[in-house]
Coordinates of C-alpha atoms in Angstrom, one line a residue:
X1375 CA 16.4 -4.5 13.3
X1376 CA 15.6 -5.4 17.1
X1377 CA 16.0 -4.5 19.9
X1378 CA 17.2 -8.1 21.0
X1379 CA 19.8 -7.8 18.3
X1380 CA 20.8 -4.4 18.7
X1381 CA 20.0 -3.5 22.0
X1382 CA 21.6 -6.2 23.6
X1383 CA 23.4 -4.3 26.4
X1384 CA 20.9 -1.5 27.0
X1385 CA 18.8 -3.0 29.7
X1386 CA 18.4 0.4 31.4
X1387 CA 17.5 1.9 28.5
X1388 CA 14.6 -0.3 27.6
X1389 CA 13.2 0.3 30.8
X1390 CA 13.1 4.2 30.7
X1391 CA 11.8 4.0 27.3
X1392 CA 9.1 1.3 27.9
X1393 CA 8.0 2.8 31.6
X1394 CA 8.1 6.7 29.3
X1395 CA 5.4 4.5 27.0
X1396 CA 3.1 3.6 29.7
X1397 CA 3.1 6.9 30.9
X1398 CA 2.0 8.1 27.8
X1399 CA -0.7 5.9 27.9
X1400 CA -2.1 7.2 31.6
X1401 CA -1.2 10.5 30.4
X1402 CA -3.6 10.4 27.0
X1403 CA -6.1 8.5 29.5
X1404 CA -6.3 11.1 31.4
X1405 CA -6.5 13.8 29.3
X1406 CA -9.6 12.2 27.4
X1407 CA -11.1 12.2 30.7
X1408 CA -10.7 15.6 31.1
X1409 CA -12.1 16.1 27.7
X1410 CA -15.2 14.3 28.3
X1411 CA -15.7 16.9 32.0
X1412 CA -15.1 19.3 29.7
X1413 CA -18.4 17.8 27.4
X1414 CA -20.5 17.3 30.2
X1415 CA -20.3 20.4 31.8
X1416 CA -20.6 22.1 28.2
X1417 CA -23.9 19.8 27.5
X1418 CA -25.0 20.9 31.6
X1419 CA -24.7 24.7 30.3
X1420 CA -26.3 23.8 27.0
X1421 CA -29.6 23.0 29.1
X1422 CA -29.7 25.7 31.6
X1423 CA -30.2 27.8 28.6
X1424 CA -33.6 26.2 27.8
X1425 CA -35.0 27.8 31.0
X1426 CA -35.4 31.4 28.9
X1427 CA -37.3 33.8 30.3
X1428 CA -39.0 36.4 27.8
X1429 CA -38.6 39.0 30.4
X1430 CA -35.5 39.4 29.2
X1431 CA -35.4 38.2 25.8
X1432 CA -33.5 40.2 23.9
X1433 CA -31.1 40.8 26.5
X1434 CA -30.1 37.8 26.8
X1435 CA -30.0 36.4 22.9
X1436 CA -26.6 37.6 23.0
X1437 CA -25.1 35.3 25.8
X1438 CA -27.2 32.5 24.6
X1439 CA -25.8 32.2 21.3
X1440 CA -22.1 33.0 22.7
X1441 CA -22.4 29.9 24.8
X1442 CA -22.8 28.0 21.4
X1443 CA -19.6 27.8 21.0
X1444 CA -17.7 25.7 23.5
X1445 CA -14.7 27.8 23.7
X1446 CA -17.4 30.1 25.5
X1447 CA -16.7 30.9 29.5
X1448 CA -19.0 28.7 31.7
X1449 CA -18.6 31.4 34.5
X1450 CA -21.1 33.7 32.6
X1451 CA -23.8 30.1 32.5
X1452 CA -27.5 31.0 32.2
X1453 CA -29.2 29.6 35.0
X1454 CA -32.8 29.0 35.8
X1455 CA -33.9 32.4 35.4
X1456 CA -34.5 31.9 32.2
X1457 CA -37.4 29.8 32.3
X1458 CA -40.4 30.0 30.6
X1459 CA -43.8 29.8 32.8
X1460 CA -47.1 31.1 32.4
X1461 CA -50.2 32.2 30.2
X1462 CA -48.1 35.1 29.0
X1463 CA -45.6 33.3 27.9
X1464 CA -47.5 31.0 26.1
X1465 CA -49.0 34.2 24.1
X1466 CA -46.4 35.2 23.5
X1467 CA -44.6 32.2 21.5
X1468 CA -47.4 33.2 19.0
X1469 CA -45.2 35.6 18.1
X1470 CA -42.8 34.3 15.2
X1471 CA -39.4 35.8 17.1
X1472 CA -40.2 34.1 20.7
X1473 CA -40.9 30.7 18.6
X1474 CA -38.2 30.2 17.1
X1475 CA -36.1 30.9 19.8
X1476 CA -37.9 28.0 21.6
X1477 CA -37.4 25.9 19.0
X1478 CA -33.7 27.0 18.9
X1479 CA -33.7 25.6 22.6
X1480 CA -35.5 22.3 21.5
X1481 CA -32.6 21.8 18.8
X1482 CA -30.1 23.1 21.6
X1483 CA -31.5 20.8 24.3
X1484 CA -30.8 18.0 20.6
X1485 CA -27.3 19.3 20.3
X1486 CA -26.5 19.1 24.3
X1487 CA -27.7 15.5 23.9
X1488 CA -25.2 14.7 21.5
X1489 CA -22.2 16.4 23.4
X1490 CA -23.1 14.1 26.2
X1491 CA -23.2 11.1 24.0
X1492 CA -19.6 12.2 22.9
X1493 CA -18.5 11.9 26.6
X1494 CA -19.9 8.9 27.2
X1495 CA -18.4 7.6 24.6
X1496 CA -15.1 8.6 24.9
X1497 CA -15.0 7.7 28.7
X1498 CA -16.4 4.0 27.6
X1499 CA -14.6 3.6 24.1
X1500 CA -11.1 5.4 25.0
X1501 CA -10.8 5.6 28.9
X1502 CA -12.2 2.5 30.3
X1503 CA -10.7 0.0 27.3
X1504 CA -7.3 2.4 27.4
X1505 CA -7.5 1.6 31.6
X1506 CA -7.7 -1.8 31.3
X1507 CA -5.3 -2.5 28.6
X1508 CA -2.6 -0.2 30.7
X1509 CA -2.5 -2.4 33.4
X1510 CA -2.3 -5.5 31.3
X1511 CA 0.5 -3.8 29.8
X1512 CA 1.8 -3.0 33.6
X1513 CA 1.6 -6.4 33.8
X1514 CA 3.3 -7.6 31.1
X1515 CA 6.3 -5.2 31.1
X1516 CA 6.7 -6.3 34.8
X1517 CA 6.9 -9.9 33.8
X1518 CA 9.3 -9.2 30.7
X1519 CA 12.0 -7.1 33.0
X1520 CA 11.7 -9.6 36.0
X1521 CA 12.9 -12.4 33.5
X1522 CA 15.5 -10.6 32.3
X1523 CA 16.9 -9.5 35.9
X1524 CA 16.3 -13.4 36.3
X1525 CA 18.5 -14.4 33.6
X1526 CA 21.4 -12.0 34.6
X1527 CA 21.0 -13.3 38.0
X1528 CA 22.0 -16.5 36.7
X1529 CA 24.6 -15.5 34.7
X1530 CA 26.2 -13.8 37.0
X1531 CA 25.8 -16.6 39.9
X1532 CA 27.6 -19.1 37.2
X1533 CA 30.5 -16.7 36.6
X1534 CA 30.9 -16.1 40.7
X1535 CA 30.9 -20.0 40.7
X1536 CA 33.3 -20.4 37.9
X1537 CA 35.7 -17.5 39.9
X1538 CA 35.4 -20.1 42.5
X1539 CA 36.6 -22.9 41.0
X1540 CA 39.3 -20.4 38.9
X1541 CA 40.7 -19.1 42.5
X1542 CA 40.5 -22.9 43.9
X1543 CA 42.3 -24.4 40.9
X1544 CA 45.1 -21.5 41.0
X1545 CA 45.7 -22.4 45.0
X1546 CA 45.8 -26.0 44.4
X1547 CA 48.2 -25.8 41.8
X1548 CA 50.3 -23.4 43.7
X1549 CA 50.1 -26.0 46.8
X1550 CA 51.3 -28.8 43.8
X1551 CA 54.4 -26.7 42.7
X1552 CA 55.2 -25.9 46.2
X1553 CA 54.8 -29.5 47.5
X1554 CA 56.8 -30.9 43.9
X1555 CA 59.6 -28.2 45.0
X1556 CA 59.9 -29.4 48.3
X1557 CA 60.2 -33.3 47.2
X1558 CA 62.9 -32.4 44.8
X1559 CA 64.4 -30.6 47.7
X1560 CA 64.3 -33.8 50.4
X1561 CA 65.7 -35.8 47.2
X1562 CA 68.4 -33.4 46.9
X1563 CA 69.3 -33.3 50.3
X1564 CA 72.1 -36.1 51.7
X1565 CA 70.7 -36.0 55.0
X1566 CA 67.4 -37.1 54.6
X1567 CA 66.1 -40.5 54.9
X1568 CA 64.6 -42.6 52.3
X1569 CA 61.2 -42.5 54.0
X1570 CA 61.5 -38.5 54.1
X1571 CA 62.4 -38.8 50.6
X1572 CA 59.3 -40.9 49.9
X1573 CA 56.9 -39.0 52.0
X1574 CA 57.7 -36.1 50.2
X1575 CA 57.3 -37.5 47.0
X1576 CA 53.9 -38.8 47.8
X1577 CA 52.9 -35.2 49.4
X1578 CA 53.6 -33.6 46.0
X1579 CA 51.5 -36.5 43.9
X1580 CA 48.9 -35.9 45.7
X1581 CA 49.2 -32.0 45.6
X1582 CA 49.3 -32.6 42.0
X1583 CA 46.5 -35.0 41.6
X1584 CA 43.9 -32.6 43.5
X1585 CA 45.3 -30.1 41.2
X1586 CA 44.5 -31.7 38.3
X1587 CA 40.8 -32.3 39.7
X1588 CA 40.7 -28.6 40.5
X1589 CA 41.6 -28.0 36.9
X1590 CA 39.4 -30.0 35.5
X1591 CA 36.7 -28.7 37.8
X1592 CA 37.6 -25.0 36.6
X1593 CA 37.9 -26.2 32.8
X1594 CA 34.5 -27.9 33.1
X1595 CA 33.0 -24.7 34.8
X1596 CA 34.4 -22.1 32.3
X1597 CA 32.9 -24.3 29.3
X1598 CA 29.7 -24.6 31.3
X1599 CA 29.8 -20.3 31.6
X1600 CA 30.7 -19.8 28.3
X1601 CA 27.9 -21.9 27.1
X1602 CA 25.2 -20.6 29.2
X1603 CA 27.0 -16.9 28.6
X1604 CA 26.1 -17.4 25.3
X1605 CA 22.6 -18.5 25.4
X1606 CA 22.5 -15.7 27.5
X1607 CA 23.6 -12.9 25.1
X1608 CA 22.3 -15.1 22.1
X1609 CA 18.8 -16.4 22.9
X1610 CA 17.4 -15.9 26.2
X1611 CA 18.1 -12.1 26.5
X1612 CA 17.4 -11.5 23.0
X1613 CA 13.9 -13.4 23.3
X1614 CA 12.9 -11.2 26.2
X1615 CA 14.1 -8.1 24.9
X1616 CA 12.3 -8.4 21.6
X1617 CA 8.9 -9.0 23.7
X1618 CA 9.5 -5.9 25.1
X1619 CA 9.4 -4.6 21.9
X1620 CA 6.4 -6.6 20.6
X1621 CA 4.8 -4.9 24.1
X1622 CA 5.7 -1.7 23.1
X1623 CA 5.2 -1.7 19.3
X1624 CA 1.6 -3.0 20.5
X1625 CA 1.1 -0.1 23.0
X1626 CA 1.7 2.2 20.0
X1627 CA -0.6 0.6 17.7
X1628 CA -3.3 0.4 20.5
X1629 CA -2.2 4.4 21.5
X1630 CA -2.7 5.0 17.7
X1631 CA -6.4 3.9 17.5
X1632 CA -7.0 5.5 20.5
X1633 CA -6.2 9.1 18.8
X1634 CA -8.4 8.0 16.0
X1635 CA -11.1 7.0 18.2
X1636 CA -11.1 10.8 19.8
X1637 CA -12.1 11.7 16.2
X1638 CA -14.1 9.2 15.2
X1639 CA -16.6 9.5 18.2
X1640 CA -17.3 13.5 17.3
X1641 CA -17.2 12.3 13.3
X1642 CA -20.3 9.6 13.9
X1643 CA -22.7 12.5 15.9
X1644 CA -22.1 15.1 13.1
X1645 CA -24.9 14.5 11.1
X1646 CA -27.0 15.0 14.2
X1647 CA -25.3 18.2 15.2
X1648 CA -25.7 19.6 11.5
X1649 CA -29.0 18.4 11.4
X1650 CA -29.4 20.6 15.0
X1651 CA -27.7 24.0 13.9
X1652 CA -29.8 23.9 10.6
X1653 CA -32.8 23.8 12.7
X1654 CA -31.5 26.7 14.4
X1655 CA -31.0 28.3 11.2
X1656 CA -34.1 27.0 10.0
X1657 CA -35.9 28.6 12.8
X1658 CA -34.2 31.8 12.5
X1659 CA -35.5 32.3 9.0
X1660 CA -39.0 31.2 9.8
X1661 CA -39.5 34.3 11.7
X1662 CA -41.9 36.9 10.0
X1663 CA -41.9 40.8 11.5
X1664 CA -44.8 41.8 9.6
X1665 CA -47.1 38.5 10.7
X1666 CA -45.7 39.7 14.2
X1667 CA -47.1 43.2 14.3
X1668 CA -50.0 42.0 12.7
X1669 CA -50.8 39.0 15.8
X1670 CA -49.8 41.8 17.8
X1671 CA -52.2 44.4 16.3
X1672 CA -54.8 41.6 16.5
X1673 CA -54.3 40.4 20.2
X1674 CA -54.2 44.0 21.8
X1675 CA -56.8 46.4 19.0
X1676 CA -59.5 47.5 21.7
X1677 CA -62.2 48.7 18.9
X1678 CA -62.8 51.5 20.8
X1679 CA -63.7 54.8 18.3
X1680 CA -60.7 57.6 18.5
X1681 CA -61.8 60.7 20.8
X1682 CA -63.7 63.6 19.1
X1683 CA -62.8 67.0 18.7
X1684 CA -64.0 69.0 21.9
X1685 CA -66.7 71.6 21.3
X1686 CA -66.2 75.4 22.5
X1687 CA -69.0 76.0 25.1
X1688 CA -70.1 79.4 24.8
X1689 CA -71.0 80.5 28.9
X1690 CA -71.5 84.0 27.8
X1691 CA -74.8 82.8 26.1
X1692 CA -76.2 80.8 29.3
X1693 CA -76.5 77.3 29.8
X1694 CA -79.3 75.7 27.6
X1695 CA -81.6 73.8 29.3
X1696 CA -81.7 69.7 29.3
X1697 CA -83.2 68.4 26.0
X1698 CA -84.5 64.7 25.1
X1699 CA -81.3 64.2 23.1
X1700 CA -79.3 65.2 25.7
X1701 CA -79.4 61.9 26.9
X1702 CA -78.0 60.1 23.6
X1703 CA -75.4 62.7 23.0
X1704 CA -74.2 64.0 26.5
X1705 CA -71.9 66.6 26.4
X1706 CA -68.1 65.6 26.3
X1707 CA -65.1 65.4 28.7
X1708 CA -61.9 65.4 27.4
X1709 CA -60.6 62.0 26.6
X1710 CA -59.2 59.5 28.4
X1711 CA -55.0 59.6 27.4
X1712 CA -54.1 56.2 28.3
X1713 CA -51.6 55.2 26.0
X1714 CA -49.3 58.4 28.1
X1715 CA -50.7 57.7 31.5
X1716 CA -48.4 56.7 34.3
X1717 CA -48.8 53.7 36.2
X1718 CA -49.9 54.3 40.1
X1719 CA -51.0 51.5 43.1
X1720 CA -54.2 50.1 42.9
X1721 CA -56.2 52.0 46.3
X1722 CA -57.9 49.8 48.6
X1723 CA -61.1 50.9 46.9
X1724 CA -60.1 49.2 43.8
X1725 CA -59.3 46.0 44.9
X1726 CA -62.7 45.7 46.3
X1727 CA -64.0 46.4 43.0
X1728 CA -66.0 43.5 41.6
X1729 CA -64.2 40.8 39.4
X1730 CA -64.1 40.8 36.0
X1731 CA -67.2 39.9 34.3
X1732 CA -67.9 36.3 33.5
X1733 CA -69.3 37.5 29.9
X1734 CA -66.1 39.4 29.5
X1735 CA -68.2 42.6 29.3
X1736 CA -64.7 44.5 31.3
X1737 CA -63.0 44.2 27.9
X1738 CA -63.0 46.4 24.9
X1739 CA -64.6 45.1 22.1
X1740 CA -62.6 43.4 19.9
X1741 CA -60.9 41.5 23.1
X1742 CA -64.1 40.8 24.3
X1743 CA -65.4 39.1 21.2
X1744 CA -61.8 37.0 20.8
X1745 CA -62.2 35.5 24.8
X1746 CA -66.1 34.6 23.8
X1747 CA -64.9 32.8 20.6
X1748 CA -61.7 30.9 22.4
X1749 CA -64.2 29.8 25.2
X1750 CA -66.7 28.7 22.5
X1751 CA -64.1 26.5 21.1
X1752 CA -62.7 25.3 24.2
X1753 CA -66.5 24.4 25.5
X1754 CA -66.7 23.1 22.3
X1755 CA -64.1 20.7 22.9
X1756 CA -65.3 19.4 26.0
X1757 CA -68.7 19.2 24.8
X1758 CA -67.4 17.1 21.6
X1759 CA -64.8 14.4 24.2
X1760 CA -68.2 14.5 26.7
X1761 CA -70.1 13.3 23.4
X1762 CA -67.8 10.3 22.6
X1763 CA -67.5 9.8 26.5
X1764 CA -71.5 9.4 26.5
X1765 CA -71.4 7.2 23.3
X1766 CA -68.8 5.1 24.4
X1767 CA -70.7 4.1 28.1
X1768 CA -73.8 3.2 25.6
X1769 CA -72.1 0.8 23.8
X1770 CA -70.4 -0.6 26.6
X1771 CA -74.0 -0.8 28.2
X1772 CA -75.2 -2.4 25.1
X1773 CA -72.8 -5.1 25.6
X1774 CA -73.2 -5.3 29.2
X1775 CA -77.0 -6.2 28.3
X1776 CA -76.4 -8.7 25.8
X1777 CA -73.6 -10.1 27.5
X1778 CA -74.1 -10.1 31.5
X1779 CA -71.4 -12.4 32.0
X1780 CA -69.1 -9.6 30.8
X1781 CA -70.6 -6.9 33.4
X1782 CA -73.1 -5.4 35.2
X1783 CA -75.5 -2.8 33.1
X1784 CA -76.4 -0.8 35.8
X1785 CA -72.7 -0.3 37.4
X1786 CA -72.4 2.2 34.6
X1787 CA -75.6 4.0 35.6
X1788 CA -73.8 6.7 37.5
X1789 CA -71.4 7.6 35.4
X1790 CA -74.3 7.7 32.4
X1791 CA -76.3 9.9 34.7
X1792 CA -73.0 12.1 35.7
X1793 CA -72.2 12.2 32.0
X1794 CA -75.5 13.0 30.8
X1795 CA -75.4 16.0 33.0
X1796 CA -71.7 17.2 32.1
X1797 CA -73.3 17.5 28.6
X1798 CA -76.4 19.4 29.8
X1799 CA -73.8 21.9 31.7
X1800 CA -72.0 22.2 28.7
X1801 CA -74.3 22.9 25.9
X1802 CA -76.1 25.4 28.7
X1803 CA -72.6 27.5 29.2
X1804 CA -71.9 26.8 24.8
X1805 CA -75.8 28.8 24.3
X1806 CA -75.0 31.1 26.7
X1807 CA -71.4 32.3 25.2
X1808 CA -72.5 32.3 21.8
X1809 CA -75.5 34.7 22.8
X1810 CA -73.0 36.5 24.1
X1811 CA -71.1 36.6 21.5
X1812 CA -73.9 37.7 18.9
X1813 CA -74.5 40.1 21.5
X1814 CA -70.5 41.5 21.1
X1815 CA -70.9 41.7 17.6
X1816 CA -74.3 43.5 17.2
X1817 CA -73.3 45.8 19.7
X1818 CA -70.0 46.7 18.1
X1819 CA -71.8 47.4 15.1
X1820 CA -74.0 49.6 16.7
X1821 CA -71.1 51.5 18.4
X1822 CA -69.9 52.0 15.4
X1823 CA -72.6 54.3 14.7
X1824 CA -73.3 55.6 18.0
X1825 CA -70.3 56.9 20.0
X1826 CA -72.3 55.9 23.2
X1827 CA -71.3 52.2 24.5
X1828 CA -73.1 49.9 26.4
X1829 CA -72.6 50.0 30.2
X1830 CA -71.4 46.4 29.9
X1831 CA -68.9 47.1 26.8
X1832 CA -66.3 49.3 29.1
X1833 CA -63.4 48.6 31.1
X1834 CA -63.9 48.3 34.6
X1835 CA -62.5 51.2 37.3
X1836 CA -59.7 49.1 37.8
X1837 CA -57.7 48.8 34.7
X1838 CA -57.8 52.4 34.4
X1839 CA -55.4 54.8 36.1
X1840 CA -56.5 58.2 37.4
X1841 CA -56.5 60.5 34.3
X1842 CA -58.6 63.3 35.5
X1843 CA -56.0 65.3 37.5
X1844 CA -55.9 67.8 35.8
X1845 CA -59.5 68.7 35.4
X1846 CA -60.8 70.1 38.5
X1847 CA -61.3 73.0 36.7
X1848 CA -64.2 71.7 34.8
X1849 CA -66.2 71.0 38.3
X1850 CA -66.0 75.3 39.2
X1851 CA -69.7 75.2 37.0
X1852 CA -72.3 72.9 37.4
X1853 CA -74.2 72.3 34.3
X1854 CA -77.9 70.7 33.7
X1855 CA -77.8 67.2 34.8
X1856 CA -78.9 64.3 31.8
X1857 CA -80.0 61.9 34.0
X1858 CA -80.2 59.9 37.4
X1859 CA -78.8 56.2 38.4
X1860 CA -78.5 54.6 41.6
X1861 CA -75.5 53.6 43.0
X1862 CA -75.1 49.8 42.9
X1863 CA -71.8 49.1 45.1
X1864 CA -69.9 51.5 47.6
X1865 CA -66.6 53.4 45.8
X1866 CA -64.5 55.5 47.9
X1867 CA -63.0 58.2 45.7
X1868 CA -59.6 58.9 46.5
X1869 CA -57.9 59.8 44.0
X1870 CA -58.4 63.3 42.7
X1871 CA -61.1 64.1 40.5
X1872 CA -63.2 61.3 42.0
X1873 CA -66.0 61.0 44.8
X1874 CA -66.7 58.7 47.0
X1875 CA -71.0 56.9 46.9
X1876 CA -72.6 54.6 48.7
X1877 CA -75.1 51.8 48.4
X1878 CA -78.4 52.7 47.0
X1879 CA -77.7 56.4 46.5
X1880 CA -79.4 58.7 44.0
X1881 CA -76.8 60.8 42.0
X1882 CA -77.4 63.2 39.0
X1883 CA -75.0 62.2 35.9
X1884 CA -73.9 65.5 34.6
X1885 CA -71.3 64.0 31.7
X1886 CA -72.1 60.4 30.4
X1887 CA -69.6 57.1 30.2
X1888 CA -67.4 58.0 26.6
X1889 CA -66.1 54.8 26.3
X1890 CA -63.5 54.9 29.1
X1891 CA -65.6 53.5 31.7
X1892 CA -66.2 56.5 33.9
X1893 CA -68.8 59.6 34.1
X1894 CA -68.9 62.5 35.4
X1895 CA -72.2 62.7 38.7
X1896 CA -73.4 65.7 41.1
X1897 CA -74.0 64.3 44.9
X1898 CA -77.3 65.5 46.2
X1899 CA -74.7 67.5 48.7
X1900 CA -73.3 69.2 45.7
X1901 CA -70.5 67.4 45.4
X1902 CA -69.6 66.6 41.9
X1903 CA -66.7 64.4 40.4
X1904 CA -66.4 61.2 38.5
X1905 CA -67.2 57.8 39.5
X1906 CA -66.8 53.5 37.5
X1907 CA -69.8 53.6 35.2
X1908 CA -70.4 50.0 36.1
X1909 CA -70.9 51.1 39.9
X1910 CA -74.5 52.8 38.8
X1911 CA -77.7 51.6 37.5
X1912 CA -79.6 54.2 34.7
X1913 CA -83.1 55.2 36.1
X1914 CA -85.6 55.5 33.3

């Protein structure tokens, strides 16, 4: 069956149904164009997500792992405040949980990749090729109909013709009989003259005579329609009509791999997408909560000894006078509570204090000794690339020297010289951290032992919050002083509980530093209260 065949007399038809064809086409184009928006914007979401912030973590795990799937609404899209920046950042991808949640956005950042080669595709394998072969199509169709509005034309100009020669033929012969009538007639007639008689006669031959040319004329014209009426109906109009259907049966096929292509493309990045969400999975299981509150235990422990039990003082019996172990074992304060402390604004005071120590003496301990070792292996580091850097200018100078034409020796005099002294610097500041270091250790050991730190062991006044509020009640008696020191820097004591001492003055230390970094001093005034431990020098 064809449509040439069957469809002989449904031009209109044809039409419709082919121009309903190529709409389909434009119609499928542009819904694959839509899809691919729809990729992009989904891979453009995708990203933002990588920008995570571990401010809010947690929080926002939840709408990170919702936008995972694409059915997800783009109006809740996490933007750029989730970005990772900073030292503390970095510490904390130590942890298991905030690594594997970057690497979940490394694979995600994978994954958007792929969605955006989907679009690309699509747009260049399905839109663009789809495009182009629509309007050859266009073309095509419009070449196809106009042939066949051709055709009829011409059928329909040879029928009007032949109704021409039909409509002369039937007035000639009409004139013929008319004019044959009338010669009879004059025959007939008594009255009329021979040459009336003859005149007639010769008007009615040649009536007849152009009759008979008209009905040759018509007889040759209807065989002429009929002939060309039946090419028509037969061969030329079939012919077109069955390239329309060749047209359209090839926009099908073509409209068909187009619908397998929309699969194909997602089919062929698969393996990568898999490959991405079992990283994600993969990454999810690597996490370890024990390992975590063990690196946390590790990173923040301050080695400091818990607080004592306080001892009942007895005032009924006096107050005993100063001894020589007084000094070693001062008596106690009540403990610094910072873990329940509340956080309050640093007073102009404090953020003139000094900055924190270069041998990291502000820190506790077991901080302190972890910031000496990570500087010893980052000097370590530059000491070892200065090494090769020194090394490799000797060589080169070695060639230089044996080869002059290659270069000048002493051009690479300064940066011998400048290198030579980079490696002085750094195996002075590597000594001096790992004497600091054995330092750390010995005097942690020692601590250990002795619940009086070093002046240089504490935290400075700064990362402490005032804790001694509630302890004016301890200043009503003044006991026996253990010792003097001499105020090294001004601190104005504002916050209650403290005093304020200047430059170069002599105080009395009534209750020695307990690890928290402050002690307890009488003014030569009277005045008593507590002041940074590192703001005094000891006398002897």
């Amino acid at each position: 069956m064809d449509w040439g065949t069957d469809l002989w007399d449904q031009y209109d038809v044809m039409d419709k149904h082919t121009q309903s064809g190529l709409d389909l086409v434009e119609r499928y184009i542009k819904f694959v164009k839509e899809r691919t928006e729809i990729e992009q914007s989904y891979a453009k979401q995708l990203r933002w997500v990588r920008h995570l912030s571990d401010s809010c973590l947690q929080f926002h795990a939840l709408g990170f792992f919702t936008l995972l799937c694409p059915c997800a609404s783009f109006d809740r899209s996490l933007t750029k405040k989730y970005a990772k920046r900073g030292s503390k950042d970095e510490q904390d991808c130590k942890f298991s949980n905030h690594g594997s949640l970057q690497e979940i956005l490394n694979e995600l950042n994978d994954y958007a990749g792929q969605r955006e080669l989907i679009a690309e595709n699509m747009m260049t394998s399905i839109c663009v090729e789809l495009t182009k072969y629509l309007q050859d199509l266009k073309h095509e169709r419009k070449s196809h109909l106009s042939d066949a509005k051709k055709a009829q034309q011409n059928l329909e100009s040879s029928f009007k013709h032949l109704e021409s020669t039909k409509k002369r033929y039937a007035k000639e012969w009409a004139e013929a009989e008319k004019a044959t009538q009338q010669a009879e007639k004059t025959e007939s007639d008594l009255n009329a003259t021979r040459l009336d008689v003859e005149k007639a006669k010769n008007h009615s031959h040649a009536r007849t005579h152009t009759a008979e040319e008209c009905r040759n004329d018509y007889a040759a014209q209807l065989q002429k329609y009929n002939k060309e009426q039946n090419y028509f109906y037969y061969s030329e109009i079939p012919q077109i009509y069955n390239k329309l259907q060749d047209m359209d049966e090839r926009r099908i096929r073509r409209l068909a791999e187009g619908y397998c292509q929309f699969s194909e493309i997602e089919k062929k990045v698969l393996p990568i997408i898999s490959k991405c969400l079992e990283g994600i999975s993969t990454a999810g299981g690597r996490i370890d909560e024990k390992k975590d509150s063990i690196l946390f235990i590790e990173q923040h422990k301050s080695g400091f000894e818990r607080p004592g039990d306080l001892e009942f003082e007895d005032y009924t019996q006096g107050i005993k006078p100063a001894t020589s172990d007084s000094s070693l074992n001062p008596p106690k304060v009540r403990a610094k509570l910072w873990p329940f402390s509340k956080k309050h604004k640093m007073s102009h005071a404090e953020k003139r204090m000094p900055p924190p120590a270069e041998d990291f003496s502000h820190l506790p301990p077991e901080q302190r000794k972890k910031r000496l070792q990570a500087k010893i292996d980052d000097i370590s580091k530059e000491l070892q690339k200065a090494q090769d850097q020194s090394e490799a200018l000797e060589k080169m100078k070695g060639v230089y020297e044996q080869n002059p034409q290659m270069g000048d020796p002493s051009s690479l005099e300064p940066q011998i010289t400048e290198t030579a002294q980079n490696l002085g610097r750094l195996r002075g500041e590597f000594t001096k951290y790992e004497t600091w270091l054995s330092e750390a250790v010995g005097g942690e050991e020692s601590s250990n032992t002795n619940n009086n730190d070093t002046q240089d062991d504490v935290e400075t006044a700064n990362q402490y919050q005032n804790i001694y509020t509630d302890f004016d009640d301890e200043f009503e008696d003044v006991g026996t002083p253990i010792g003097q020191c001499t105020a090294l820097y001004t601190f104005e004591g504002n916050s209650e509980g403290t005093i304020s001492i200047t430059d170069g003055e002599l105080l009395s230390i009534m209750d020695g530093d307990k690890g928290d970094g402050w002690m307890r001093v009488l003014k030569a005034t009277g005045e008593e209260g507590f002041i940074p431990s590192s703001y005094v020098k000891l006398e002897m």
